[in-house]
Coordinates of C-alpha atoms in Angstrom, one line a residue:
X1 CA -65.6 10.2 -89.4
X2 CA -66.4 11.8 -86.0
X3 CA -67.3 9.4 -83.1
X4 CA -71.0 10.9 -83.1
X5 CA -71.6 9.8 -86.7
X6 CA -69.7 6.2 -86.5
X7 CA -71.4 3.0 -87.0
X8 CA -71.8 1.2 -83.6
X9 CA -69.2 -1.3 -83.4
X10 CA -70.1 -4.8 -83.5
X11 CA -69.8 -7.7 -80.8
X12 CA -69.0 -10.5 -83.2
X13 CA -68.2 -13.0 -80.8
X14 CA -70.6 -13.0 -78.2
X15 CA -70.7 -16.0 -76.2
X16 CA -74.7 -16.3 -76.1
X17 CA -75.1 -16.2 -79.8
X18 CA -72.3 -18.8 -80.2
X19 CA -73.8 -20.7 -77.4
X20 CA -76.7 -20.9 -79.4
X21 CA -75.3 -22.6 -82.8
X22 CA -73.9 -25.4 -80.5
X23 CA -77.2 -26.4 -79.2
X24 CA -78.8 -26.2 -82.7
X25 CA -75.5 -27.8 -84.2
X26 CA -73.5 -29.3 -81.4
X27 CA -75.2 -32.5 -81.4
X28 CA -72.5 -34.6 -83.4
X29 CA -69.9 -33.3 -80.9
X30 CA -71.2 -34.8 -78.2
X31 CA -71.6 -38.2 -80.2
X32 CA -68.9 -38.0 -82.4
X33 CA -66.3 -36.8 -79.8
X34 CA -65.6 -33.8 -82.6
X35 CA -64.4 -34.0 -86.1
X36 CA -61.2 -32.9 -86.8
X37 CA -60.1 -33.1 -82.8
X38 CA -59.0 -36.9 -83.5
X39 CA -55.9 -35.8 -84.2
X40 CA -55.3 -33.6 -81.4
X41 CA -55.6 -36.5 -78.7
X42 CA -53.4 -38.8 -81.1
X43 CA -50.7 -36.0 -81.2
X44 CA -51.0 -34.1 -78.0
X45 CA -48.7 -30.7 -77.0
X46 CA -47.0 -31.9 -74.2
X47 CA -46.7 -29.3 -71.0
X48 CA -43.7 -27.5 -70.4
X49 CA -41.6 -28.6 -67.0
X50 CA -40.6 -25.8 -65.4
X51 CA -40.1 -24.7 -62.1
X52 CA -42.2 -22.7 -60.5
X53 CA -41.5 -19.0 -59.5
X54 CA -42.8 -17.5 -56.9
X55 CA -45.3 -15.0 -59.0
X56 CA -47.1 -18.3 -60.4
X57 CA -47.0 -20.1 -56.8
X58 CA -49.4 -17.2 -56.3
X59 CA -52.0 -19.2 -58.9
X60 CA -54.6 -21.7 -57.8
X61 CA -56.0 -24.8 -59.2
X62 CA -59.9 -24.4 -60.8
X63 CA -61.4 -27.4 -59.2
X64 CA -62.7 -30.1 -62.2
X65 CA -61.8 -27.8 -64.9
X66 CA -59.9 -30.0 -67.0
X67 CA -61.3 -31.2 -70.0
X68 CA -61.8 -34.4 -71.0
X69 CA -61.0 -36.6 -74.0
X70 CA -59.4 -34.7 -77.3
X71 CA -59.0 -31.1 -74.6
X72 CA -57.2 -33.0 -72.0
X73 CA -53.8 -31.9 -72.9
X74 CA -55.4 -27.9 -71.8
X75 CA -55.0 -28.9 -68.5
X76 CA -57.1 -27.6 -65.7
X77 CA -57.9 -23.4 -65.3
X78 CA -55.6 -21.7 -62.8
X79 CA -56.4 -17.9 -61.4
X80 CA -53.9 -15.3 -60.2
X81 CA -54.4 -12.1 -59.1
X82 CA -53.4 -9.0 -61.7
X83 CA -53.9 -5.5 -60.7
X84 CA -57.2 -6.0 -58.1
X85 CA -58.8 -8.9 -60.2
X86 CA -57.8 -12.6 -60.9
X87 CA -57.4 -14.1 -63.9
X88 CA -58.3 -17.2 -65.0
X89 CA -56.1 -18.9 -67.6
X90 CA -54.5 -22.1 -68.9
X91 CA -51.0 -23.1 -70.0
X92 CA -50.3 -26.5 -72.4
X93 CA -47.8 -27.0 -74.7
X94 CA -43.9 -26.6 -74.9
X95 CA -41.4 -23.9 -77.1
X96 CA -41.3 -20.2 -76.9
X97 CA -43.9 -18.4 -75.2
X98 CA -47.0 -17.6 -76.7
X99 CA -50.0 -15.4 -75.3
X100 CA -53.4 -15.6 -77.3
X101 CA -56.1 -12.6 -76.4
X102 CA -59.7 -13.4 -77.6
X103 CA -62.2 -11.7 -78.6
X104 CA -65.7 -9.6 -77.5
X105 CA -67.3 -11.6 -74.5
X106 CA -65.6 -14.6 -76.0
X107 CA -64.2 -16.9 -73.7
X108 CA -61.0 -19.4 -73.2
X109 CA -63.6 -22.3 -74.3
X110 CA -64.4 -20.3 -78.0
X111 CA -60.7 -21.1 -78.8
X112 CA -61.0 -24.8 -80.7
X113 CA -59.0 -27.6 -79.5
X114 CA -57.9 -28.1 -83.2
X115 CA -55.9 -25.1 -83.5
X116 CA -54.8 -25.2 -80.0
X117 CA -53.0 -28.3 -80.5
X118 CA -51.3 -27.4 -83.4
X119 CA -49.8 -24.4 -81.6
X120 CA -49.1 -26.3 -78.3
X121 CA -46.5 -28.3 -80.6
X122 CA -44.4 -25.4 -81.5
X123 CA -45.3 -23.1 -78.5
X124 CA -46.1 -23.3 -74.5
X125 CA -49.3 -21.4 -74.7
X126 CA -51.0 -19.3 -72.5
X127 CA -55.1 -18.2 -73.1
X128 CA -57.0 -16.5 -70.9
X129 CA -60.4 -14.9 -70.0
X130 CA -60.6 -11.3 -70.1
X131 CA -61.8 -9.3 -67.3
X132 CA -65.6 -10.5 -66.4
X133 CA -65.9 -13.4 -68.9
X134 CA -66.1 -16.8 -67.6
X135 CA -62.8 -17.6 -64.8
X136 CA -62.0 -13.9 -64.8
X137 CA -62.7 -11.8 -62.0
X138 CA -63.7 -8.0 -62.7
X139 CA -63.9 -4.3 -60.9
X140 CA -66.9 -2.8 -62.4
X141 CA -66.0 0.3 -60.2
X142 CA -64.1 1.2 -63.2
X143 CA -64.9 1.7 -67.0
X144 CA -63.9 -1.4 -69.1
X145 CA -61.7 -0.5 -72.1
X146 CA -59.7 -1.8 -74.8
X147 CA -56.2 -0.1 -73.2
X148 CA -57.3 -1.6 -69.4
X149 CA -57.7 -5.1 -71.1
X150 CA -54.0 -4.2 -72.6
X151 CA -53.3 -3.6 -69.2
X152 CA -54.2 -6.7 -68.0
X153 CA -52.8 -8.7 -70.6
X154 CA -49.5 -7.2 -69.7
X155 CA -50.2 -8.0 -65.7
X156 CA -50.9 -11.5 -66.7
X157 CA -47.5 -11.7 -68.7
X158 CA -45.3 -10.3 -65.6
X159 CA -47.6 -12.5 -63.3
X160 CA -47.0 -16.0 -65.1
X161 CA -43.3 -14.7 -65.6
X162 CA -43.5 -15.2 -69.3
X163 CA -40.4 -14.3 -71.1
X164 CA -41.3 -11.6 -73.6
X165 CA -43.8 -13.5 -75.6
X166 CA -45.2 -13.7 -78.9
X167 CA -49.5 -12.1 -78.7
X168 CA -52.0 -13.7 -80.6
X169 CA -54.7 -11.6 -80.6
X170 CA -58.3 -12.3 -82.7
X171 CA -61.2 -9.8 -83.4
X172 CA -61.3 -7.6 -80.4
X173 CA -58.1 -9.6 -79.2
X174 CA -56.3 -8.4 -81.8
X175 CA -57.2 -4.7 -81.0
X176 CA -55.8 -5.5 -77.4
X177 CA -52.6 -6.9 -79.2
X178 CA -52.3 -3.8 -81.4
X179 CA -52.7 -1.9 -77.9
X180 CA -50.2 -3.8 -75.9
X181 CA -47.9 -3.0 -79.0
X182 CA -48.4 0.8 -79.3
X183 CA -48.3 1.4 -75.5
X184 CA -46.6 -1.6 -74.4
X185 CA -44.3 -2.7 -76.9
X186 CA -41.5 -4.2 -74.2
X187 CA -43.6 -6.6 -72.8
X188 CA -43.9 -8.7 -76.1
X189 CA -41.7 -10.3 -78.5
X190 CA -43.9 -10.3 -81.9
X191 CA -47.8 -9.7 -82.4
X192 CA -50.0 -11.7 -84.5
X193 CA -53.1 -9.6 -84.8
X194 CA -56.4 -11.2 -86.9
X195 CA -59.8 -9.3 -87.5
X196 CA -59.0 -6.6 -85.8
X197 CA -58.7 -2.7 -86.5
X198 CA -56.6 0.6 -84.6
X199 CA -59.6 2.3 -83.2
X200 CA -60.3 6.1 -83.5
X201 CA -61.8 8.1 -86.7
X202 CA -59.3 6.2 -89.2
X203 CA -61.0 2.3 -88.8
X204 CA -63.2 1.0 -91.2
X205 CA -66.3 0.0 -89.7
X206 CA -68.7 -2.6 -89.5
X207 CA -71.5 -2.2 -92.3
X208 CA -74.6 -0.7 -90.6
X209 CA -76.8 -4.0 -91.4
X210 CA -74.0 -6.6 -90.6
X211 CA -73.5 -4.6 -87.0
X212 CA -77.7 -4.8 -86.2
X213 CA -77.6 -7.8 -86.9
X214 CA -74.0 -8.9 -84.9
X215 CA -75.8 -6.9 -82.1
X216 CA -79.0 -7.6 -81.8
X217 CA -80.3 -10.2 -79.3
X218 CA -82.4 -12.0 -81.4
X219 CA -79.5 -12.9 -84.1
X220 CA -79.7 -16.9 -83.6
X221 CA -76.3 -19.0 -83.4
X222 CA -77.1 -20.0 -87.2
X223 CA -77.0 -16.8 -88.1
X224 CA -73.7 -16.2 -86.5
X225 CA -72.1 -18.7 -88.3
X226 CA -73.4 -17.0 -91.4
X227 CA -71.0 -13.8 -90.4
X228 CA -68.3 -15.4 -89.3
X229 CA -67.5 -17.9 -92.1
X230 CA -68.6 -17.8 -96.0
X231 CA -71.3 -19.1 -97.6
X232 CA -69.6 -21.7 -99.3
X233 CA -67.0 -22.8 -96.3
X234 CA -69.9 -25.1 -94.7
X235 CA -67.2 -27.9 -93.8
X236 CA -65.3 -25.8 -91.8
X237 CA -68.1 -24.2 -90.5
X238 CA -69.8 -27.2 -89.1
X239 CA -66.4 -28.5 -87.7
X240 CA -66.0 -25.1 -85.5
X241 CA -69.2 -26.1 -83.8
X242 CA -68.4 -29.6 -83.1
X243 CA -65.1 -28.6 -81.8
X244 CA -66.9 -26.1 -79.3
X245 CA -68.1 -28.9 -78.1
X246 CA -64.5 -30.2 -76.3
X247 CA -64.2 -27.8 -73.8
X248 CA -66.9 -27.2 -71.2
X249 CA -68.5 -23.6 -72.1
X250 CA -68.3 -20.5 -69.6
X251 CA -70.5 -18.2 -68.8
X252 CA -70.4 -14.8 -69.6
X253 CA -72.8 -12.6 -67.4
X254 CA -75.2 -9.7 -69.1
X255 CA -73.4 -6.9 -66.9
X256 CA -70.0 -8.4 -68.8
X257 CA -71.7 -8.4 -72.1
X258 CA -72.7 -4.4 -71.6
X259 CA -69.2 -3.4 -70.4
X260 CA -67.1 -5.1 -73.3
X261 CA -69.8 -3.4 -75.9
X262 CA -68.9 -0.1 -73.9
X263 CA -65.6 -1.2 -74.4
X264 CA -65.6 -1.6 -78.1
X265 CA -67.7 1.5 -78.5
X266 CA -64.8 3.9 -76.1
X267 CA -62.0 2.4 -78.9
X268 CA -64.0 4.5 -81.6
X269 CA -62.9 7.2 -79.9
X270 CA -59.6 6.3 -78.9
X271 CA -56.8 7.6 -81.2
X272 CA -53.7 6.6 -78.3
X273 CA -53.2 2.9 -80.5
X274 CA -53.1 4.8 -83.8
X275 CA -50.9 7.1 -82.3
X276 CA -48.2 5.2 -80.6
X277 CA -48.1 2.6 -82.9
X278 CA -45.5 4.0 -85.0
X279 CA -43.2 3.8 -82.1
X280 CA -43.2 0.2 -81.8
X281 CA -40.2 -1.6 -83.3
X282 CA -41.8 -5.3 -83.1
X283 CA -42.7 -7.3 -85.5
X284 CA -46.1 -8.1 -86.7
X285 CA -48.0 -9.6 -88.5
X286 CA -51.4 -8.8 -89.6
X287 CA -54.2 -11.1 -90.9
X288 CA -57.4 -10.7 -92.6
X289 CA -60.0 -12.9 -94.2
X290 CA -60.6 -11.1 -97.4
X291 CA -64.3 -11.9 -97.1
X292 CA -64.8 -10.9 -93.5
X293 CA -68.1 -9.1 -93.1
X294 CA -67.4 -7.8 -89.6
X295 CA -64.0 -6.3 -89.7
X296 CA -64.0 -4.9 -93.2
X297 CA -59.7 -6.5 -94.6
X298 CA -58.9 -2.9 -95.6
X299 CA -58.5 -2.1 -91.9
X300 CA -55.2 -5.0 -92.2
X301 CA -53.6 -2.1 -95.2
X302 CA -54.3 0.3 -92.4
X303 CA -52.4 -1.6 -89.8
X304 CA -49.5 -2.5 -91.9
X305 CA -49.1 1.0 -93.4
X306 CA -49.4 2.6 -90.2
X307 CA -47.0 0.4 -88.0
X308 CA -42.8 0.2 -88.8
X309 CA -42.5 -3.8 -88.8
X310 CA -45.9 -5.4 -90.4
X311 CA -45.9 -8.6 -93.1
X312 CA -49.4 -8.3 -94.3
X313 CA -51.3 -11.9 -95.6
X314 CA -54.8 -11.7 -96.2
X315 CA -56.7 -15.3 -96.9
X316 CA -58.6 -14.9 -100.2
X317 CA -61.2 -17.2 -99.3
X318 CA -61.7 -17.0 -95.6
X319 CA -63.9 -14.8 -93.2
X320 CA -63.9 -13.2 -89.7
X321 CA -63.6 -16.9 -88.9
X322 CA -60.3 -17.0 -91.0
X323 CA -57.9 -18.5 -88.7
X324 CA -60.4 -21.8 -87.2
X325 CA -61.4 -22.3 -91.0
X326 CA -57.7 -22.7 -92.0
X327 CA -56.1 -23.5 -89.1
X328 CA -53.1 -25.7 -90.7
X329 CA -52.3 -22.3 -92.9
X330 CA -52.6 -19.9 -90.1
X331 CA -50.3 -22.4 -88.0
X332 CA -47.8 -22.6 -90.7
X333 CA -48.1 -18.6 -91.2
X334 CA -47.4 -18.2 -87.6
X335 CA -44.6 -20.3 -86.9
X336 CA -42.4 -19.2 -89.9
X337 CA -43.1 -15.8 -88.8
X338 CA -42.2 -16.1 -86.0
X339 CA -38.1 -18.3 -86.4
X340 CA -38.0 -16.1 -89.4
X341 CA -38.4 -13.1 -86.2
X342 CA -35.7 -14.8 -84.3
X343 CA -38.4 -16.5 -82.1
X344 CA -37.6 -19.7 -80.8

């Protein structure tokens, strides 16, 4: 399919729409302290001592940015400066390295505290905001692409010194991680990708009605929730909200929310992951809700066919939302990927 005649790509995780379902929804969260986030204040990651070298001197402190209650354990945002912007970011947890890239417009606080303590046990993590969403600085001088956010996830790595880590990229994050692979590959150890697809004429893409909808700036934070998780996965739906809840939201400007949807639109056209990919020897593995509704799963048989060192598990059940709605499998899934890749 030629980029004239392609279906516009959708934002599915747009920060005002998600916003949205946690006024409507939120409520509990703020009574309740969050569900399922008990047990991540009852079992906390603890923060890797290290010494400090002299790129991460370079970081400062994000005054009063440190959660409280279950999201303590995040710690407080820190910016550096990477290639003309700074980068805001936070680092918990102890164990091999681990990166994780979100997705379109979404920001560090979209991540819930759930599965980020599950990894902080096995992992000292790292998650960021991309360039112009919430503690990330940007150049708008310059077009904002999926390859220059692959750039700047590499510039982050080098920055924090982070010793060839593991990516853990979802939606949009995961086609940064598939980029950072194909054109990158020695600045990672491993790539988790979920939800995402390669770019250029060979992606499947959204459906026409499920993209208007993922787009259009009347789609209510309800009706986000209905894309992002099945009908019948209500639980685990209602449980994502709450846990939004734990980490004080960003903002996420309208001039950011333009450039990423530029940004997603350019990868239809881009073929350079789809090329290169082949030539990356690390491993992967690639995830997919079978009932995702926004990244159709047959762009996961794409991946894996197309790239030399992909394990392929899809979750039956699950949607776009696949690795928040079963986050003790997806944990699981990655840690025995990733000692079964030598990791750790």
């Amino acid at each position: 399919m030629s980029a004239s005649h392609r279906t516009p790509r959708a934002r599915p995780l747009t920060r005002l729409a998600v916003a949205a379902a946690t006024v409507a929804l939120g409520a509990v969260a703020c009574s309740s302290g969050g569900g399922q986030a008990t047990s991540a204040s009852s079992s906390r990651p603890s923060t890797r001592a290290t010494a400090m070298t002299a790129t991460t001197a370079a970081s400062t402190v994000v005054r009063n940015s440190t959660p409280s209650g279950p999201g303590a354990f995040l710690g407080p945002v820190r910016r550096i400066p990477v290639d003309g912007i700074k980068i805001g970011y936070r680092q918990f947890g102890s164990g091999p390295d681990l990166i994780m890239v979100m997705g379109d417009t979404g920001t560090m606080s979209d991540w819930t505290v759930d599965l980020l303590s599950k990894l902080g046990r096995h992992y000292h993590v790292t998650i960021f905001d991309n360039r112009g969403v919430g503690h990330t600085t940007d150049d708008t001088s310059v077009p904002d692409t999926i390859p220059l956010m692959a750039d700047d996830t590499v510039g982050l790595i080098k920055a924090l010194g982070l010793r060839h880590p593991t990516l853990l990229g979802w939606s949009m994050g995961g086609e940064i991680g598939l980029t950072v692979a194909a054109l990158h590959p020695g600045a990672i150890s491993a790539l988790v990708s979920t939800g995402g697809d390669l770019g250029g004429s060979r992606a499947i893409n959204t459906p026409p009605a499920v993209a208007k909808e993922l787009n259009s700036p009347t789609t209510t934070g309800p009706q986000m929730m209905d894309l992002l998780f099945p009908a019948d996965a209500t639980a685990a739906r209602t449980a994502y909200i709450e846990q939004l809840g734990l980490i004080p939201p960003e903002k996420v400007g309208n001039v950011t929310l333009l450039r990423q949807y530029q940004a997603g639109q350019a990868y239809g056209s881009f073929e350079g992951t789809w090329d290169k990919l082949p030539d990356s020897t690390i491993p992967m593995l690639i995830t997919n809700g079978s009932l995702d509704r926004i990244t159709p799963s047959g762009n996961a048989r794409i991946i894996t066919q197309r790239a030399k060192h992909a394990k392929l598990v899809m979750f039956p059940d699950a949607g776009h939302a696949m690795l928040v709605q079963d986050s003790g499998k997806f944990v699981s899934l990655v840690t025995r990927f990733t000692k079964e890749s030598g990791i750790g």
